[in-house]
XYZ file of C-alpha atoms in Angstrom:
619
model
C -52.177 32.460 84.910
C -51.853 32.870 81.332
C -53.772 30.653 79.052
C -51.052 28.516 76.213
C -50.320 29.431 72.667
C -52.501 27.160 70.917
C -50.556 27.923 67.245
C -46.952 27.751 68.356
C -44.307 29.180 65.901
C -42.269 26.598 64.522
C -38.958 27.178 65.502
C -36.681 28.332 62.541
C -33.150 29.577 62.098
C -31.777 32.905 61.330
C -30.559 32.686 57.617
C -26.615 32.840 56.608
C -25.393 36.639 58.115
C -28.611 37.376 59.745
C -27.880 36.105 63.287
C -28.455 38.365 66.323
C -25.239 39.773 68.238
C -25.090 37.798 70.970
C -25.698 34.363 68.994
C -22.802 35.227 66.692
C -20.290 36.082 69.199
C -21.076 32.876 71.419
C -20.774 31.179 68.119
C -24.210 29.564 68.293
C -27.634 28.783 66.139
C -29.374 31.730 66.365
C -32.825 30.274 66.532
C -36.122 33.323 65.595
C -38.724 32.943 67.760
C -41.153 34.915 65.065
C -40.975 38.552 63.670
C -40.526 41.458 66.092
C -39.617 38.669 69.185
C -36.399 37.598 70.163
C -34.391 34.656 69.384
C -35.014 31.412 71.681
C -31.381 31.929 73.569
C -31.805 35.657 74.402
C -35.048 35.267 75.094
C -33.943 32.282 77.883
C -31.412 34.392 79.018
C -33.344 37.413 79.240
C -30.669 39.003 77.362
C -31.417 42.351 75.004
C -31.945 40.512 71.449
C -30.106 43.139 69.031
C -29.771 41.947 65.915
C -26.157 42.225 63.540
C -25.193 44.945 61.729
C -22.173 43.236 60.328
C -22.826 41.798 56.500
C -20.349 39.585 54.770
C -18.769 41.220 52.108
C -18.952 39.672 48.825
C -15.204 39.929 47.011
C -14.915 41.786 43.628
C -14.439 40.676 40.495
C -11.009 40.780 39.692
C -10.512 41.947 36.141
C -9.497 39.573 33.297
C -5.326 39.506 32.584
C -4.465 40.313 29.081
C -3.228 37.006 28.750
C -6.527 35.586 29.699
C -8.289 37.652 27.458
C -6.324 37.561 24.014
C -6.849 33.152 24.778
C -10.520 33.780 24.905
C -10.498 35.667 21.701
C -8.485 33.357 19.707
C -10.820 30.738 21.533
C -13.811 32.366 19.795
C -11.812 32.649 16.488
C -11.012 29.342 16.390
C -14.430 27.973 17.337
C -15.641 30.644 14.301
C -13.174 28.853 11.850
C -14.199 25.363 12.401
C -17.816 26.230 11.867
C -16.769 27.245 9.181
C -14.626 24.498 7.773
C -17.114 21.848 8.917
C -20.098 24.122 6.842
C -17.602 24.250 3.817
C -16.899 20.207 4.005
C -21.269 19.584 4.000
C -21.502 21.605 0.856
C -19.303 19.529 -0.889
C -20.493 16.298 0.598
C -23.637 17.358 -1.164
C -22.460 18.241 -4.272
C -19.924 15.418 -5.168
C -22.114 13.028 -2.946
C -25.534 13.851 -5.030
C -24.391 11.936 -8.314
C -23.199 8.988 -7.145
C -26.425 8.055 -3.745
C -28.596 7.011 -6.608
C -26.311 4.430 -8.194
C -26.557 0.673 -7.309
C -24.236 -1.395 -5.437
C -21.471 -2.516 -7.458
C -19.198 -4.938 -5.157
C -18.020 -1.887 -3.007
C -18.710 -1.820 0.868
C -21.536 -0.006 2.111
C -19.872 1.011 5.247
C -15.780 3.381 5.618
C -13.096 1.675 7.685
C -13.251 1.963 11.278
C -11.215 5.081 11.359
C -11.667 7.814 8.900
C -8.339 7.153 6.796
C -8.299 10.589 5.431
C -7.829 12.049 8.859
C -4.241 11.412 9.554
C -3.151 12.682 6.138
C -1.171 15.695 6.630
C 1.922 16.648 5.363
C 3.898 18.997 7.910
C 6.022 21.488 5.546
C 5.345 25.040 4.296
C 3.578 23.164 1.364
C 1.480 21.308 2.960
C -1.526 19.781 1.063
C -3.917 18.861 3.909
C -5.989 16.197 4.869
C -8.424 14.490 2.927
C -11.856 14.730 4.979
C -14.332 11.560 4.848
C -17.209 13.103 3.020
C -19.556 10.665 3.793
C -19.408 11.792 7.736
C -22.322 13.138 9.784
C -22.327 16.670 10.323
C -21.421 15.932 14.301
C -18.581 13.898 13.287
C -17.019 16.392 10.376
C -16.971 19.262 13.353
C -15.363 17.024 15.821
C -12.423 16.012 12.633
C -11.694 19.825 11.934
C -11.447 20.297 15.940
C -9.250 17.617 16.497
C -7.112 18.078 13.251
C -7.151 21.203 12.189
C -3.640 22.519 11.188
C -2.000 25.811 11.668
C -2.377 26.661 8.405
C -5.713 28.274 7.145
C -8.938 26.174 7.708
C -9.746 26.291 3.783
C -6.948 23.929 3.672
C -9.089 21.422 4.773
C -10.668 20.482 1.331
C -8.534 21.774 -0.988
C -7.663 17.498 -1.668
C -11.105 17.690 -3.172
C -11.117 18.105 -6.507
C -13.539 18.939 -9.189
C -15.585 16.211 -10.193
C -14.282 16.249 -13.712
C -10.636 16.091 -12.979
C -11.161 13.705 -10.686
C -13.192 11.312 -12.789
C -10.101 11.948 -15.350
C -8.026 10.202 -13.165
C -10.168 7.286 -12.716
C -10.749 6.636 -16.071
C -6.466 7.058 -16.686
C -6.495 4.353 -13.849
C -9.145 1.994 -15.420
C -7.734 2.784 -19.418
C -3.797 2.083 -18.032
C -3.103 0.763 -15.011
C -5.189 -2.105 -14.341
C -4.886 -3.412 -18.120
C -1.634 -4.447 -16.256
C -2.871 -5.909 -13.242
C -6.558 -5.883 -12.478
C -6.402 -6.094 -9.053
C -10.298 -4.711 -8.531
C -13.235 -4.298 -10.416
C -14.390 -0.614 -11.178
C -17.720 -0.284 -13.245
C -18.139 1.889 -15.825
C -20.760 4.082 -14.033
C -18.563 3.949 -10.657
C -17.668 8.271 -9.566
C -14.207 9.144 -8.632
C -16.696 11.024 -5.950
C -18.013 7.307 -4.177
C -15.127 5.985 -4.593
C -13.552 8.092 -2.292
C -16.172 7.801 0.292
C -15.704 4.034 -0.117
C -12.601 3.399 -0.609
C -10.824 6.941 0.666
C -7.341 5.370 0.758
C -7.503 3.509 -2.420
C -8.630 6.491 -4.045
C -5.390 8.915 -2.625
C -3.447 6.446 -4.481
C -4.918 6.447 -7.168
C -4.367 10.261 -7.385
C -0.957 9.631 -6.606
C -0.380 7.134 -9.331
C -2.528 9.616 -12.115
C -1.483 13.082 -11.208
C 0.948 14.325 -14.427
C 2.598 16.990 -11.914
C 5.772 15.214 -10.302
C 6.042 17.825 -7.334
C 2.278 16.993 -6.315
C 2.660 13.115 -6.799
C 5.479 12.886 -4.481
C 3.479 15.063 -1.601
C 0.935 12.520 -2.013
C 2.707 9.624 -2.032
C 4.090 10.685 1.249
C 0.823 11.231 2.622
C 0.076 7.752 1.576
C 2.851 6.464 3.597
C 2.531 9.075 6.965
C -1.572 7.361 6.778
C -0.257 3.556 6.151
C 2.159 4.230 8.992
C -0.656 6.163 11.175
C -3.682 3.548 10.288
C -1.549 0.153 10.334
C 0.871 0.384 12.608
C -0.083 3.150 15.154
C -4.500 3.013 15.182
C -3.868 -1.095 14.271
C -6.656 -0.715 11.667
C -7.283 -3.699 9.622
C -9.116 -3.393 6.209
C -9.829 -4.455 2.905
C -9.196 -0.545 1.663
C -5.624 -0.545 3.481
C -4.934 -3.813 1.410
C -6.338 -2.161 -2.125
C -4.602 0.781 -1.434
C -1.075 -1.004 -0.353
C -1.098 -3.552 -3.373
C -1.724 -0.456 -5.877
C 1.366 1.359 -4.018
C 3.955 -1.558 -4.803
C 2.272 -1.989 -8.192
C 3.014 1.101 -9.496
C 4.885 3.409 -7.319
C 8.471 2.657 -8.468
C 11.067 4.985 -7.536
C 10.703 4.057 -4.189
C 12.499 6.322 -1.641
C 15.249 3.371 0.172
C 15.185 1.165 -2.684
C 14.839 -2.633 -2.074
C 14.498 -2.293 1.560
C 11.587 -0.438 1.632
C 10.148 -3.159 -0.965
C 10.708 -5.728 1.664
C 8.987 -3.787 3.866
C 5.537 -2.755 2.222
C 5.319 -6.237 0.655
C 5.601 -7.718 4.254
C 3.115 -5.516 5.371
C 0.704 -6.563 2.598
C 0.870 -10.229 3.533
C 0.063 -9.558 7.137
C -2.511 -7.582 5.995
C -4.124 -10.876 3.996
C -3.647 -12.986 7.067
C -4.837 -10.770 9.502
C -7.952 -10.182 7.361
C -7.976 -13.866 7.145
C -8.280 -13.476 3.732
C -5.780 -16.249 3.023
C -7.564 -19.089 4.686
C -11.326 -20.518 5.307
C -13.145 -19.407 8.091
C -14.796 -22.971 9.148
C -13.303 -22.607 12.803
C -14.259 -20.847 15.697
C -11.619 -18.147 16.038
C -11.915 -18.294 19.845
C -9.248 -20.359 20.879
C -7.539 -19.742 24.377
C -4.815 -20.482 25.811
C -6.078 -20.691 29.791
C -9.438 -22.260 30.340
C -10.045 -19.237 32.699
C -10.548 -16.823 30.269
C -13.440 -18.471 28.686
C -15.460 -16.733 31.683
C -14.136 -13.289 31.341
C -14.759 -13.276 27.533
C -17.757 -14.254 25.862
C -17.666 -17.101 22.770
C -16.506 -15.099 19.730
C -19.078 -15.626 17.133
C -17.770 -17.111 13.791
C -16.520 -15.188 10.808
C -18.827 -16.024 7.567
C -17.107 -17.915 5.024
C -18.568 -16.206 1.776
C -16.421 -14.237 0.034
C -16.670 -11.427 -2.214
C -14.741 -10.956 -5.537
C -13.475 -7.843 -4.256
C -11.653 -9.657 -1.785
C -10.375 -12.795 -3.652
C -9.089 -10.435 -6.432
C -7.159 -8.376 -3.197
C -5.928 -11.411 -2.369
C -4.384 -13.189 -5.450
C -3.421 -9.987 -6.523
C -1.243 -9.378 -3.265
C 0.081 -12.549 -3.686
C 1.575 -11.697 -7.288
C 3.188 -8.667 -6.515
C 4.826 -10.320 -3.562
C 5.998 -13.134 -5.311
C 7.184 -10.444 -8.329
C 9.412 -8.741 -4.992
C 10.343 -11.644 -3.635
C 11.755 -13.038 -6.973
C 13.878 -9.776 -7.111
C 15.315 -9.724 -3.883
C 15.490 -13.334 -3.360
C 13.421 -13.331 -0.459
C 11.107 -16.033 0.859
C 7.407 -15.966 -1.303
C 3.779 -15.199 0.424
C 2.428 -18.149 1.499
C 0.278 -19.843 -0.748
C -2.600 -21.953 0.606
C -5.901 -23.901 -0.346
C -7.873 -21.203 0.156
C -6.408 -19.282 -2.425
C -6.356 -22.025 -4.259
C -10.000 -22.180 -4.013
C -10.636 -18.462 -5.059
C -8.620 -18.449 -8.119
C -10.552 -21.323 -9.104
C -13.759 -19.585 -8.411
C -12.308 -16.299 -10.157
C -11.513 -18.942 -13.187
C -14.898 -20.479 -13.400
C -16.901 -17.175 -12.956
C -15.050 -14.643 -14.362
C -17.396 -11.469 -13.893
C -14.979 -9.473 -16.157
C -11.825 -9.946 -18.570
C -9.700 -8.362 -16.352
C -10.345 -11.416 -14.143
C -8.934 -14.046 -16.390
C -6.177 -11.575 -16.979
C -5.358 -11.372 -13.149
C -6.172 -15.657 -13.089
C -2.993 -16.079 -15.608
C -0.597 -14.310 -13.775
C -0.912 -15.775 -10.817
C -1.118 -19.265 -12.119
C 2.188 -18.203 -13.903
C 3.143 -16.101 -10.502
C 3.196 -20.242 -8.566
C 5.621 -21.549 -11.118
C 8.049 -18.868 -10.580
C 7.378 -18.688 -6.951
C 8.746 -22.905 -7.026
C 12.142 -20.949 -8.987
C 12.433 -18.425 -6.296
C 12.273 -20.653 -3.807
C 15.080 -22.829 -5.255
C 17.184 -20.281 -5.671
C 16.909 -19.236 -2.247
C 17.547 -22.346 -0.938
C 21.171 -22.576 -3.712
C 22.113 -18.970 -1.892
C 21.538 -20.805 1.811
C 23.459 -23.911 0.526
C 26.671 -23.386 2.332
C 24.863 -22.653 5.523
C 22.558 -26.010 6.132
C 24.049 -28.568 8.362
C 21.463 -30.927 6.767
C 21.860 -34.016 4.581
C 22.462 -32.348 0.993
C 19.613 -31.503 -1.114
C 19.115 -32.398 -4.779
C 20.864 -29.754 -7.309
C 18.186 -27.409 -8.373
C 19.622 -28.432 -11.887
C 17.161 -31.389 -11.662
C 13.811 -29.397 -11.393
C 14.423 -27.994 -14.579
C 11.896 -30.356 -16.576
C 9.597 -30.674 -14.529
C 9.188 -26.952 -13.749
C 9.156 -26.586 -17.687
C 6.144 -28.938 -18.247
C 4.630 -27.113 -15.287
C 4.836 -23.815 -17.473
C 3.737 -25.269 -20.405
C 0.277 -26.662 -19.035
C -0.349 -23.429 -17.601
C -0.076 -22.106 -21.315
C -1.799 -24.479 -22.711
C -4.736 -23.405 -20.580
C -4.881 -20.085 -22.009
C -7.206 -19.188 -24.148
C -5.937 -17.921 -27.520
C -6.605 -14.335 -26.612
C -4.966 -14.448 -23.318
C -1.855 -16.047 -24.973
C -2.111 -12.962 -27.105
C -2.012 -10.591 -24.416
C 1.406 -8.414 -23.912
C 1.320 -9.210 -19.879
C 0.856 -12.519 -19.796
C 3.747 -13.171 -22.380
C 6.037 -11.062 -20.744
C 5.550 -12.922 -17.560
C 5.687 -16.376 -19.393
C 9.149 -15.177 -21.528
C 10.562 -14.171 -17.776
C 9.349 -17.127 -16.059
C 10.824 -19.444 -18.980
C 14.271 -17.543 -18.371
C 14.183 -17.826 -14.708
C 13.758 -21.773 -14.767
C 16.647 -21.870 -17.360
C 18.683 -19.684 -14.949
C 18.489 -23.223 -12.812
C 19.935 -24.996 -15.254
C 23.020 -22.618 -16.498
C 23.862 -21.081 -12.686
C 24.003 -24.769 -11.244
C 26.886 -24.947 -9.121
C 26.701 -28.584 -8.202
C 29.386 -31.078 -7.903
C 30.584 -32.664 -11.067
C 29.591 -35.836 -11.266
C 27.978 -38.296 -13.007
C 24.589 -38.294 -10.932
C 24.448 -34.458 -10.013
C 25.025 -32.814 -13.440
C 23.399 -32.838 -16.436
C 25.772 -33.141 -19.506
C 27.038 -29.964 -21.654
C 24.791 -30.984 -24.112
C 21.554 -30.286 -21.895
C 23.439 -26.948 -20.797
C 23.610 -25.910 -24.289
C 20.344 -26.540 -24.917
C 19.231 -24.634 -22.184
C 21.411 -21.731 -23.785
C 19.728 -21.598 -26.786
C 16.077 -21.853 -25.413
C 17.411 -18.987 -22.986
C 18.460 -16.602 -25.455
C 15.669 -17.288 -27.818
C 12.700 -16.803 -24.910
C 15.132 -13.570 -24.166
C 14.563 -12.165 -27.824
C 11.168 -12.653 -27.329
C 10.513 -11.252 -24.110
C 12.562 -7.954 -25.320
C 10.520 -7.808 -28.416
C 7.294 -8.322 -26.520
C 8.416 -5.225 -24.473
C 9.327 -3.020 -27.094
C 5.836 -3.460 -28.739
C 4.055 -1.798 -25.643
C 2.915 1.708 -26.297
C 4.062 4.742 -24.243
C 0.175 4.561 -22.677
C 0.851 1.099 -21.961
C 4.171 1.597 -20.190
C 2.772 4.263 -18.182
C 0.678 2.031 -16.405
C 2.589 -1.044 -16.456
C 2.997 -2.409 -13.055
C 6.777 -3.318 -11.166
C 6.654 -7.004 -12.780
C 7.255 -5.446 -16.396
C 9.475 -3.131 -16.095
C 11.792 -5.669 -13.861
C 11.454 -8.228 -16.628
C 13.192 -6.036 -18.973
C 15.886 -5.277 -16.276
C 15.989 -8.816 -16.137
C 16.550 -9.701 -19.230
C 19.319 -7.029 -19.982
C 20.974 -8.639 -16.482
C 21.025 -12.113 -17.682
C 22.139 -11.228 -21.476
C 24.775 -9.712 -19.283
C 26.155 -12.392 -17.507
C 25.863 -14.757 -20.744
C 27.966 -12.572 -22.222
C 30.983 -12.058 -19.683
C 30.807 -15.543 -18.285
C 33.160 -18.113 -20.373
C 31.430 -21.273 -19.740
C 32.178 -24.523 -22.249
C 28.385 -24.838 -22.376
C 28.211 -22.010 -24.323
C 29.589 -19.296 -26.728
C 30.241 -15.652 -25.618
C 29.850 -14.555 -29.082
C 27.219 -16.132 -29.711
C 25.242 -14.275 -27.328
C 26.672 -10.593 -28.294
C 25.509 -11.847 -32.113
C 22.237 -13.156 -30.841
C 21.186 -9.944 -29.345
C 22.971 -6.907 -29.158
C 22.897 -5.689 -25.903
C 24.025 -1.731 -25.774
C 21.603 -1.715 -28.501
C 19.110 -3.091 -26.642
C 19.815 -0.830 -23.364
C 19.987 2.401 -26.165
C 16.318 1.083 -26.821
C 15.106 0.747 -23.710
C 16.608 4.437 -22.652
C 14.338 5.975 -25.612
C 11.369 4.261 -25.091
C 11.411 4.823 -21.455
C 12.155 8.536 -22.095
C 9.347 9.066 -24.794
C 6.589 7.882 -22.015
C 6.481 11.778 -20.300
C 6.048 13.477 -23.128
C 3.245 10.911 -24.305
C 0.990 11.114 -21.391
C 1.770 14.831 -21.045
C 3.945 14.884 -17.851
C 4.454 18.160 -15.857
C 8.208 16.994 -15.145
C 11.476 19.086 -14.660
C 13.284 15.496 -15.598
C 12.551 14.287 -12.084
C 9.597 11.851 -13.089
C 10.391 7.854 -13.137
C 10.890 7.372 -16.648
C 13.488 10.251 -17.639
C 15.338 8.697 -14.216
C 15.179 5.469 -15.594
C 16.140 6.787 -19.689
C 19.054 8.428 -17.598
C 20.019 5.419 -15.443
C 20.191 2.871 -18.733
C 22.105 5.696 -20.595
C 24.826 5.746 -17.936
C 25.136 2.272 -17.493
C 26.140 1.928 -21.656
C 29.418 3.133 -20.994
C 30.231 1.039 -18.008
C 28.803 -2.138 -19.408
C 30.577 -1.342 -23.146
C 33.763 -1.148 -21.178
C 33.714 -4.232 -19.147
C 32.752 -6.243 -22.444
C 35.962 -4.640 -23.999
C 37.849 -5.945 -21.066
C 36.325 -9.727 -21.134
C 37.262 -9.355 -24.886
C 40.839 -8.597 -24.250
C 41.574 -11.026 -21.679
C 40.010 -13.688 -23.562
C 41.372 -12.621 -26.912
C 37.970 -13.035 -28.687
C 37.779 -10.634 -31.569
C 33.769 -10.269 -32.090
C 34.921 -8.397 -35.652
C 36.372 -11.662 -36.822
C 33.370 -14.263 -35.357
C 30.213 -11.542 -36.293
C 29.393 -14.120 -38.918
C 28.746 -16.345 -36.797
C 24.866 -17.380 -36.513
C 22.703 -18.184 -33.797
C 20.505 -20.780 -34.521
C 18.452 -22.438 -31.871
C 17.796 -25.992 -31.808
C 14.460 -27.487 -32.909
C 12.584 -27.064 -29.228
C 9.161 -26.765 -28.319
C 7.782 -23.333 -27.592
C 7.748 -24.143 -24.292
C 11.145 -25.018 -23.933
C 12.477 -21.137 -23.765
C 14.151 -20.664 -20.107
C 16.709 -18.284 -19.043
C 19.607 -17.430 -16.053
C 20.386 -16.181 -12.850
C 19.336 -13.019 -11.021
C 21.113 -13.667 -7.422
C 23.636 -10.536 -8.294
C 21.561 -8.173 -9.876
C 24.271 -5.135 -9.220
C 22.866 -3.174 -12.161
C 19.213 -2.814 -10.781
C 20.193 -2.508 -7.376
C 22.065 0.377 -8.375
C 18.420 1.881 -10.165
C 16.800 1.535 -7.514
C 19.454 2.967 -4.865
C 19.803 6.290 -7.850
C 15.981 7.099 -8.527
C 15.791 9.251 -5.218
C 19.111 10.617 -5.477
């Protein structure tokens, strides 16, 4: 007998395609009992142990379609072309980004929105100017922008928005010298670069551009990049910030010929309200701004943690500056005003007190001169909703009259003599004045002897209407071409205004006043002949690159055409009244011994002739 194996082999398995014949036709684990024996189940059946000869075949590599291959090649050539684009985009974020990373902070935020804003602009036409990058982006982040929004057009497109740091810092400085003299809405320092501003404030800065850029053709592509990002950012991403607001409040400021007229005016202004409120920039931040509705959710959401209540200057000035150009569109269409509240209340008062620069006591005056007229607007919407209310009846806005006068006058009072000096703040004064008088003069309460105030007081009101209308017109006609290229939507309605009331004064007969009398006061296809030529001289000033298609030659055009049509109704009033104004042009207007303050003016509920400017400036 046979002594055991001391050092058994440990069984192991034949690998994948190595199995012996019999083990692969019985379909079994083919189990090697060592080199040169035979496997455990031959070996137990005493079978002959021969092993496969069969191999599996490995398939071949099928060759690449020509469909397959020409997407790999433009695969590689578009990988090649963003490396390229996102190598181009770092050299300029070093160049333009060198001069201004040594400056100090100057009010600005540190950090960019959320979302890069310049990566939705794009303009889809042959003529596309492309989007504006964010400059200040990491190197990771500018590769993954050109992947995700690069355009079909060439991949140098992506920075031609850039421009040389000269020009661009041109078109801050035509900002800063023009535009806010009219409504200083921010703060930007002297040392400031059109370069950080950008990174800061990318949106801001793209209207800027918009609102400085002499070539008409390139203004309106960027103006309708600035509404296909406001549309992207606000309403599609939901973005929220205080560069969205800047940018917004310099778009209604300035950019007039607005594409659907007073619709669209509605609109933006809307938007920049809810853009205050959702920033919270309207109210104080005391409470905890967790508040909800079911009990339950306090344990699936953890206790918000509260907003701090400092505020920057930045953002008060955002915010009372919203609030004026609102109220300046909401006087025009006869719409309800922004809400004013305490808050606001308490950062004018803060911008009053510590005024960091003179632009801030500018921007203090017109608001405080912005809540009188906002009380007017509000009356007169109420007077246009009169027939509607099932309520007891209200008190005839006739009545406020005095009181929103004395209103006006403290507010002047409180002006230094400089500021009362200033062409702004007495153009808005002269309109305000003729907007409470249009209280008095449009009143279309009963006649009675407790809800009417007698001709006499009418009159009166006629006089100081037509004298604060002389004024405001003369104040207007003093502003330089530079200054009217930068004057903001409140001045140029003011003198649409006052043209409108004149207007009506002259083809309403009323026993309160004389017809006459106001065509011998001021004349007023004189005045619109005026207007026409010093609207028209404002391209040629600043240097406009213009085939007639800019604002102001629409606007010289749009006055020019309505001479004719207003000449002719005149002529007609004249006729059916039988007034000769050839016999009665020696008749004198004199106004009464008033009070400076006393000036007010007429209605603006049926303002036909500036509806129809702003329905023609796109056509």
């Amino acid at each position: 007998m046979s002594s055991p194996n001391l050092n058994p082999t440990v069984p192991k398995s034949a690998p994948y395609g190595h199995a012996c014949v019999g083990c692969s036709k019985a379909k079994s684990r083919c189990i090697s009992r060592g080199s040169g024996n035979s496997c455990q189940r031959c070996h137990r059946m005493s079978k002959e142990c021969r092993p496969s000869a069969v191999a599996s075949k490995r398939l071949a590599r099928r060759p690449a379609s020509k469909t397959v291959r020409l997407e790999e090649k433009l695969d590689d050539l578009v990988t090649l072309l963003k490396t390229q684009a996102a190598t181009k985009l770092l050299e300029q974020r070093h160049d333009l980004g060198g001069a201004g990373s040594d400056q100090q902070h100057t009010g600005f935020s540190s950090g960019l929105p959320t979302r890069a804003i310049g990566e939705s602009l794009q303009i889809q036409s042959n003529e596309a100017i492309p989007a504006i990058p964010d400059i200040s982006a990491e190197p990771s982040r500018l590769s993954e922008m050109s992947s995700v929004h690069t355009t079909p057009h060439s991949a140098d497109s992506l920075h031609s928005l850039l421009l040389p740091p000269s020009q661009a810092d041109e078109y801050l400085r035509t900002f800063q010298a023009h535009h806010l003299k009219a409504l200083p809405f921010i703060h930007i320092p002297p040392e400031l670069t059109a370069a950080r501003l950008q990174r800061e404030r990318p949106f801001l800065w793209l209207n800027i551009r918009a609102l400085c850029c002499k070539s008409t053709l390139e203004s309106d592509k960027l103006h309708k990049t600035v509404r296909e990002t406001l549309a992207q950012s606000l309403i599609v991403d939901g973005e929220r910030s205080v560069d969205l607001l800047l940018g917004l409040i310099a778009y209604l400021a300035w950019r007039m010929d607005h594409g659907k007229g007073k619709k669209i005016l509605c609109t933006y202004s809307n938007l920049a309200a809810s853009l205050v409120f959702d920033l919270r920039l309207d109210r104080s931040d005391q409470e905890t701004p967790c508040k909800e509705e079911h009990a339950y959710k306090s344990f699936d959401y953890p206790i918000k943690q509260q907003v701090p209540t400092y505020r920057t200057n930045e953002e008060r000035r955002a915010t009372l500056a919203c609030f004026s150009i609102c109220s300046t569109i909401s006087s025009f269409l006869k719409s309800q005003p922004m809400r004013w509240t305490s808050h606001m209340e308490d950062c004018l008062r803060h911008l009053a007190n510590e005024a960091e620069t003179p632009g801030d006591e500018l921007l203090v005056s017109i608001v405080r001169i912005q809540k009188v007229m906002d009380v007017v607007t509000t009356l007169m919407h109420e007077r246009l909703f009169e027939s509607e209310s099932h309520g007891p009846p209200k008190a005839p806005s006739i009545l406020h009259v005095k009181a929103l006068r004395l209103n006006l006058e403290a507010v002047e009072k409180g002006f230094r003599p400089e500021m009362s000096e200033s062409k702004v703040v007495r153009s808005y004064l002269y309109d305000t004045y003729m907007m409470i008088n249009n209280l008095a003069l449009c009143s279309t309460c009963p006649p009675t002897n407790t809800f009417m105030l007698n001709e006499l007081e009418r009159t009166r009101c006629f006089y100081a209407c037509i004298h604060a209308i002389k004024q405001g017109l003369d104040n207007w006609f003093s502003l330089t071409s530079g200054e009217l290229f930068g004057a903001s939507l409140g001045l140029l309605l003011h003198f649409g205004r006052y043209t409108h009331v004149l207007y009506r004064l002259a083809m309403r007969e009323d026993p309160a006043w004389d017809r006459t009398a106001v065509r011998n006061a001021v004349d007023l296809i004189q005045t619109l002949e005026r207007g026409a030529e010093h609207m028209g001289a404002v391209p040629e000033a600043v240097q406009f690159r213009s085939d007639a298609s800019d604002f102001f030659t629409k606007c010289a055009m749009t006055l020019r055409g309505a001479i004719p049509i207003w000449q002719r109704a005149l002529n007609g009033v004249d006729a059916t009244l039988g007034t000769n104004p050839v016999a009665q042009s020696a008749v004198e207007l004199e106004a009464p011994d008033v009070a400076p303050g006393d000036f007010m003016a007429m209605d603006f509920s049926d303002d036909a002739w500036l509806s129809e400017v702003f329905s023609t400036w796109e056509s």
